[in-house]
Coordinates of C-alpha atoms and ligand atoms in Angstrom, one line a residue:
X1 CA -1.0 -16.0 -7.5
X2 CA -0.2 -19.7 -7.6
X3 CA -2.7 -21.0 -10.7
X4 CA -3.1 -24.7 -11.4
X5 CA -5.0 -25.7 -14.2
X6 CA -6.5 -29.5 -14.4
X7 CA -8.7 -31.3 -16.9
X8 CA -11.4 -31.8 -14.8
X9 CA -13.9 -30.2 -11.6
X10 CA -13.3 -33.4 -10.0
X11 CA -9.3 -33.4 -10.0
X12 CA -9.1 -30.3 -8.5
X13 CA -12.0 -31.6 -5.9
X14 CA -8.8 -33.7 -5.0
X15 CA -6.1 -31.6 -5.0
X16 CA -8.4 -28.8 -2.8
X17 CA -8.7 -31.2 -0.5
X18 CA -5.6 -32.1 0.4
X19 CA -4.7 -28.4 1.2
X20 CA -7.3 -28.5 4.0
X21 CA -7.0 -32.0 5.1
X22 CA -3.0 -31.6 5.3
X23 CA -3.8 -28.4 7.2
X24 CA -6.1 -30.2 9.9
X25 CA -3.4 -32.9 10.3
X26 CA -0.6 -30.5 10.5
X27 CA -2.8 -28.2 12.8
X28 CA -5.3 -29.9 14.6
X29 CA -7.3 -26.7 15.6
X30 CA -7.1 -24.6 12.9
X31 CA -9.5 -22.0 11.5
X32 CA -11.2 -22.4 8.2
X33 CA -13.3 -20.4 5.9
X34 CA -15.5 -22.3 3.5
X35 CA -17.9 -21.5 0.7
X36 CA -21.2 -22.5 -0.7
X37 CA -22.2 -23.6 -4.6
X38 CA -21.8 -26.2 -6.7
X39 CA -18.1 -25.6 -7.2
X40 CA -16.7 -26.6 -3.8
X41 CA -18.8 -29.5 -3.6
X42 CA -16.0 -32.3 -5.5
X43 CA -13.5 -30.7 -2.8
X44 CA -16.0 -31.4 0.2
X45 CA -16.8 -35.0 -1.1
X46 CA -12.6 -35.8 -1.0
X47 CA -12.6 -34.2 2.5
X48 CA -15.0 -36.4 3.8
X49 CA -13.0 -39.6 2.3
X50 CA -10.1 -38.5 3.9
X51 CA -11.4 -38.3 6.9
X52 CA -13.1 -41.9 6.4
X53 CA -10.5 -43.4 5.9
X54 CA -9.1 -42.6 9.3
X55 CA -6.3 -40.8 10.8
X56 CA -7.8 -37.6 11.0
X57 CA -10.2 -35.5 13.3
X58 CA -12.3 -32.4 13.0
X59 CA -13.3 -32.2 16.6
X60 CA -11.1 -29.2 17.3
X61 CA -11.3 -27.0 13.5
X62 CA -13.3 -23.9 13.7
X63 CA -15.0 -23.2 10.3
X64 CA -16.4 -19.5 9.8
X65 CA -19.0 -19.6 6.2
X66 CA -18.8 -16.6 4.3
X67 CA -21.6 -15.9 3.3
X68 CA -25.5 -17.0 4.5
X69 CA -28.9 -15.5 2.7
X70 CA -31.1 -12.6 4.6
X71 CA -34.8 -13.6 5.5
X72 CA -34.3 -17.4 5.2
X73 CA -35.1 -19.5 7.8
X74 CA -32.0 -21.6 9.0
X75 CA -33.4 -24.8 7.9
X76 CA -34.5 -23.8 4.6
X77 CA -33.4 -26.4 1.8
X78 CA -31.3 -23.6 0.4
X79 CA -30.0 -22.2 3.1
X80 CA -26.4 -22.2 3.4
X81 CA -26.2 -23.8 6.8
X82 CA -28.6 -26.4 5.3
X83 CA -25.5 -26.9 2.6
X84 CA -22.8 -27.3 4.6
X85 CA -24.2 -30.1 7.0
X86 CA -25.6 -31.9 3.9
X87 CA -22.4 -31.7 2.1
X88 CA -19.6 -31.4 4.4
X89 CA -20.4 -31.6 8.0
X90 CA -22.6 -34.3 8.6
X91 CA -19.8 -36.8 7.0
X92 CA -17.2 -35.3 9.6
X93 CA -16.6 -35.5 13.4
X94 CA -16.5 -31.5 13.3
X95 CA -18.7 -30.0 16.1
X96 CA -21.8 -28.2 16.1
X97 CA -20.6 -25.4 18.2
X98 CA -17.4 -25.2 16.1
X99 CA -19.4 -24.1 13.1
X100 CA -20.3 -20.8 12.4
X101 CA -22.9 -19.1 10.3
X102 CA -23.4 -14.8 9.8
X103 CA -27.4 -15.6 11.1
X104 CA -29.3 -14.1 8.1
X105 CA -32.6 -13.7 10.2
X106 CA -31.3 -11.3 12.7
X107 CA -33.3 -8.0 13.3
X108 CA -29.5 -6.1 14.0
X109 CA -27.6 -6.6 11.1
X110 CA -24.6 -4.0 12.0
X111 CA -24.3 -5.9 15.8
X112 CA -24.3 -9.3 14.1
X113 CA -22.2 -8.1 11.0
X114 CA -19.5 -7.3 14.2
X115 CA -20.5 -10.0 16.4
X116 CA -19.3 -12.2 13.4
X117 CA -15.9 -10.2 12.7
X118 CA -14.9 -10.1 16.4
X119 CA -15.6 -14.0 16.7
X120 CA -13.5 -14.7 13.7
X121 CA -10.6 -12.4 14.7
X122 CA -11.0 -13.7 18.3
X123 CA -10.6 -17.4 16.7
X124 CA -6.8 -15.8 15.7
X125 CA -8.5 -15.3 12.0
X126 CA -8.4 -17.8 9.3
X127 CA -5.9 -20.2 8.7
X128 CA -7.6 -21.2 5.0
X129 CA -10.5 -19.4 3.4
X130 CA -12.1 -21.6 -0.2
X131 CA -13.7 -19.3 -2.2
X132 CA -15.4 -20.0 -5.6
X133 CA -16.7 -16.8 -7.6
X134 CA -19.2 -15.7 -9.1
X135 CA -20.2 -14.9 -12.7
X136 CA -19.7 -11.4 -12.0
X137 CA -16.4 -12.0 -10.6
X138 CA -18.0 -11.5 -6.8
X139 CA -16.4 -13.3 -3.9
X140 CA -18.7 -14.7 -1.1
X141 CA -21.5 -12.1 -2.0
X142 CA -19.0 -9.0 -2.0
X143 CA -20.9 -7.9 -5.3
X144 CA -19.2 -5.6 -7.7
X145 CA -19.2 -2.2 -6.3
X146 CA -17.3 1.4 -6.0
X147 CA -14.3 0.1 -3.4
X148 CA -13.4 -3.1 -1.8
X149 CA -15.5 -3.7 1.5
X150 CA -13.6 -4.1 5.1
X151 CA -15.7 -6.2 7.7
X152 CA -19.0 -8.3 7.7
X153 CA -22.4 -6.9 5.5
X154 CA -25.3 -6.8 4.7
X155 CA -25.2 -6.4 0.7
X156 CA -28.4 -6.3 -2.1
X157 CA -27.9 -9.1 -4.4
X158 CA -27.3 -8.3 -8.0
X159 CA -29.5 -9.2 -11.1
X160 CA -26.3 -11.3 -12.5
X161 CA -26.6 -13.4 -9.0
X162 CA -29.8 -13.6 -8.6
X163 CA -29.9 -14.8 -12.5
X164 CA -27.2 -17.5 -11.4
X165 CA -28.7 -19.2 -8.3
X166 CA -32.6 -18.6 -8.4
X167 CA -32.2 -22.2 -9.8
X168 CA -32.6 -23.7 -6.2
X169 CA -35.6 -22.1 -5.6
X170 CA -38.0 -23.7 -6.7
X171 CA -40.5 -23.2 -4.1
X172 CA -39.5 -19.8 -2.2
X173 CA -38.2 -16.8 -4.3
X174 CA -34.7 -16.4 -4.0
X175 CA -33.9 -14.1 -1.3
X176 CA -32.5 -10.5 -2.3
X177 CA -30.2 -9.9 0.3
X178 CA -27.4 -11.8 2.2
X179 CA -25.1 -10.9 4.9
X180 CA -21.5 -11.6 3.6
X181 CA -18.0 -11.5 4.9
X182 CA -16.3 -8.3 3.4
X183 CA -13.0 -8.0 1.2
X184 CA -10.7 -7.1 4.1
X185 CA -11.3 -9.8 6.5
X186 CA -11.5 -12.6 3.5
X187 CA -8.1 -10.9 2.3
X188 CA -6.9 -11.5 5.7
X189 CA -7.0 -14.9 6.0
X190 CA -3.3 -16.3 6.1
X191 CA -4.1 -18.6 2.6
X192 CA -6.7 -18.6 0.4
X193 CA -8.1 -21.4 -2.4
X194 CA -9.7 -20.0 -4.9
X195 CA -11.7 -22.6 -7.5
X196 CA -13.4 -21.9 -10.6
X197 CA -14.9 -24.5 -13.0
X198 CA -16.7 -23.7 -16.4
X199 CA -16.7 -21.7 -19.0
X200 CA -19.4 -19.6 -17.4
X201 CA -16.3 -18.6 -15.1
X202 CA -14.1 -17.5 -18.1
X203 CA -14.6 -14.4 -18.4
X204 CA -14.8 -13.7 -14.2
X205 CA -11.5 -15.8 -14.1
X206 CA -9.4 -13.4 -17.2
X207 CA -10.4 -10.2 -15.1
X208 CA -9.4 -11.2 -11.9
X209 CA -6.0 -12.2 -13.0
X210 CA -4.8 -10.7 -15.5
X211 CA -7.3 -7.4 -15.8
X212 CA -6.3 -4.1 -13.2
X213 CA -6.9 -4.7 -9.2
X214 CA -10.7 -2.9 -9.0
X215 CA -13.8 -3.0 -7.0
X216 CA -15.6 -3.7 -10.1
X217 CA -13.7 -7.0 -10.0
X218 CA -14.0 -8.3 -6.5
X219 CA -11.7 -11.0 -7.3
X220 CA -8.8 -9.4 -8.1
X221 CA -8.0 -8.0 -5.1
X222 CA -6.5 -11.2 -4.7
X223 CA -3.8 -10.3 -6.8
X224 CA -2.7 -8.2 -3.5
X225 CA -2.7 -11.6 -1.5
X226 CA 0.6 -13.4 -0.9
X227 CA -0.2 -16.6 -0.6
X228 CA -3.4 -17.3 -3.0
X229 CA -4.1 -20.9 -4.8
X230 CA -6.2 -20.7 -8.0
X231 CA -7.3 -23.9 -9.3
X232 CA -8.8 -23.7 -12.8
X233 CA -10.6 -26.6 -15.2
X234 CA -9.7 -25.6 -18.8
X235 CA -12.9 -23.9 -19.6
X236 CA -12.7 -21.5 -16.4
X237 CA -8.8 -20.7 -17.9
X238 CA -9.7 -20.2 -22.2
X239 CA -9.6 -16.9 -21.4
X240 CA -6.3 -16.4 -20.3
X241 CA -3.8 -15.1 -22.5
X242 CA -0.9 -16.1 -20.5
Ligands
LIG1 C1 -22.7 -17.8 -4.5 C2 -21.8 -17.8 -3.3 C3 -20.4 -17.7 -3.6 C4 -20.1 -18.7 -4.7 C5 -20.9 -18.4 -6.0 C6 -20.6 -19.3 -7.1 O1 -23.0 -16.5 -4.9 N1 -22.2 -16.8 -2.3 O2 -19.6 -17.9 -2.5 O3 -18.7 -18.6 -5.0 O4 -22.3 -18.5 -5.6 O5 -21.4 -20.4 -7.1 P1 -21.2 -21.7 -8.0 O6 -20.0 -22.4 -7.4 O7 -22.5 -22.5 -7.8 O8 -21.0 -21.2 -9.3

């Protein structure tokens, strides 16, 4: 695990940033995997003023989300399709059909839980996936559980979640369950960026690098990954010992 610790949410928005916009120059069609939350939002800002200030296209990236909510229609405010067009997409050239949702409305969760995977694998997988984490140390929605999840899912939210984004909703309750990308295929992807920002992330952020590899701790399966960027704010680190 590569860790970089910076004073501020909106340093690391620039230094996140230029890992994905270095990639789509480098690699013109390349897959990404992208998150929702308040955390990635400084990184999608400095993507979108890279890309305004020229010299870079979108028009060929595939982007796979992890995660969207169950029994929310697609144009909700708080949707996550919603989030991403308001705070990444619509600033880019990236195409519509390029993006691509797990559609939390669907009658079949199992056939669109594979539907998903297949697309994703069938894409050649993904090149970058951005993850924040939760409070509980969840990634996507992979909540903690008794073993680490393989493909796409559709999970119950936990009381810790809930707690930590019924804030949006102010008119609709928050939903109770989302379909999520599981622990094997986000642990496939051939890099991953993981931010955390806060001191609300402390505690998530000391047990996923430096506590034992465990379901209970979505996150640090990640110690497993070869090629994983943790960015950090100081808060998010003042629990590590090291
Ligand atoms: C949600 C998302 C996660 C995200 C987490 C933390 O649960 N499914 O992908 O990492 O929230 O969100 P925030 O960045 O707002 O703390």
């Amino acid at each position: 695990m590569k860790i970089i610790i910076l004073k501020t949410a909106e340093e690391i928005g620039v230094e996140a940033a230029k890992i994905f916009t270095d990639e789509v120059k480098n690699n013109p069609s390349c897959v990404l995997g992208l998150a929702t939350g308040a955390t990635p939002i400084p990184t999608y800002k400095n993507i979108q003023k890279t890309f305004n200030e020229g010299g870079i296209t979108f028009k060929d990236v595939k982007t796979y989300n992890l995660d969207e909510y169950c029994d929310l229609p697609k144009a909700d405010k708080n949707s996550y399709y919603t989030f991403m067009h308001e705070q990444l997409f619509n600033g880019l050239d990236i195409l519509e059909e390029n993006v691509h949702f797990l559609d939390g409305n669907t009658t079949d969760c199992e056939a669109e839980c594979k539907r998903y995977d297949d697309e994703i694998n069938n894409a050649g997988g993904i090149d970058i996936q951005l993850l924040g984490i939760g409070n509980n140390a969840h990634i996507g929605f992979n909540e903690p559980a008794d073993e680490f999840t393989t493909g796409s899912f559709k999970v119950k939210l936990t009381d810790s979640t809930i707690e930590a984004n019924k804030i949006y909703f102010d008119e609709n309750p928050m939903p109770r369950y989302a379909l999520t990308m599981g622990i094997k295929q986000i642990m496939s992807a051939k890099k991953v960026v993981l931010i955390a920002t806060g001191p609300k992330k402390a505690e998530a952020v000391r047990n996923m690098i430096e506590g034992p590899v465990t379901a209970q701790v979505p996150a640090s399966i990640l110690q497993e990954h070869n090629d994983v960027v943790i960015f950090l704010d100081e808060d998010a680190a003042s629990l590590l010992k090291k």
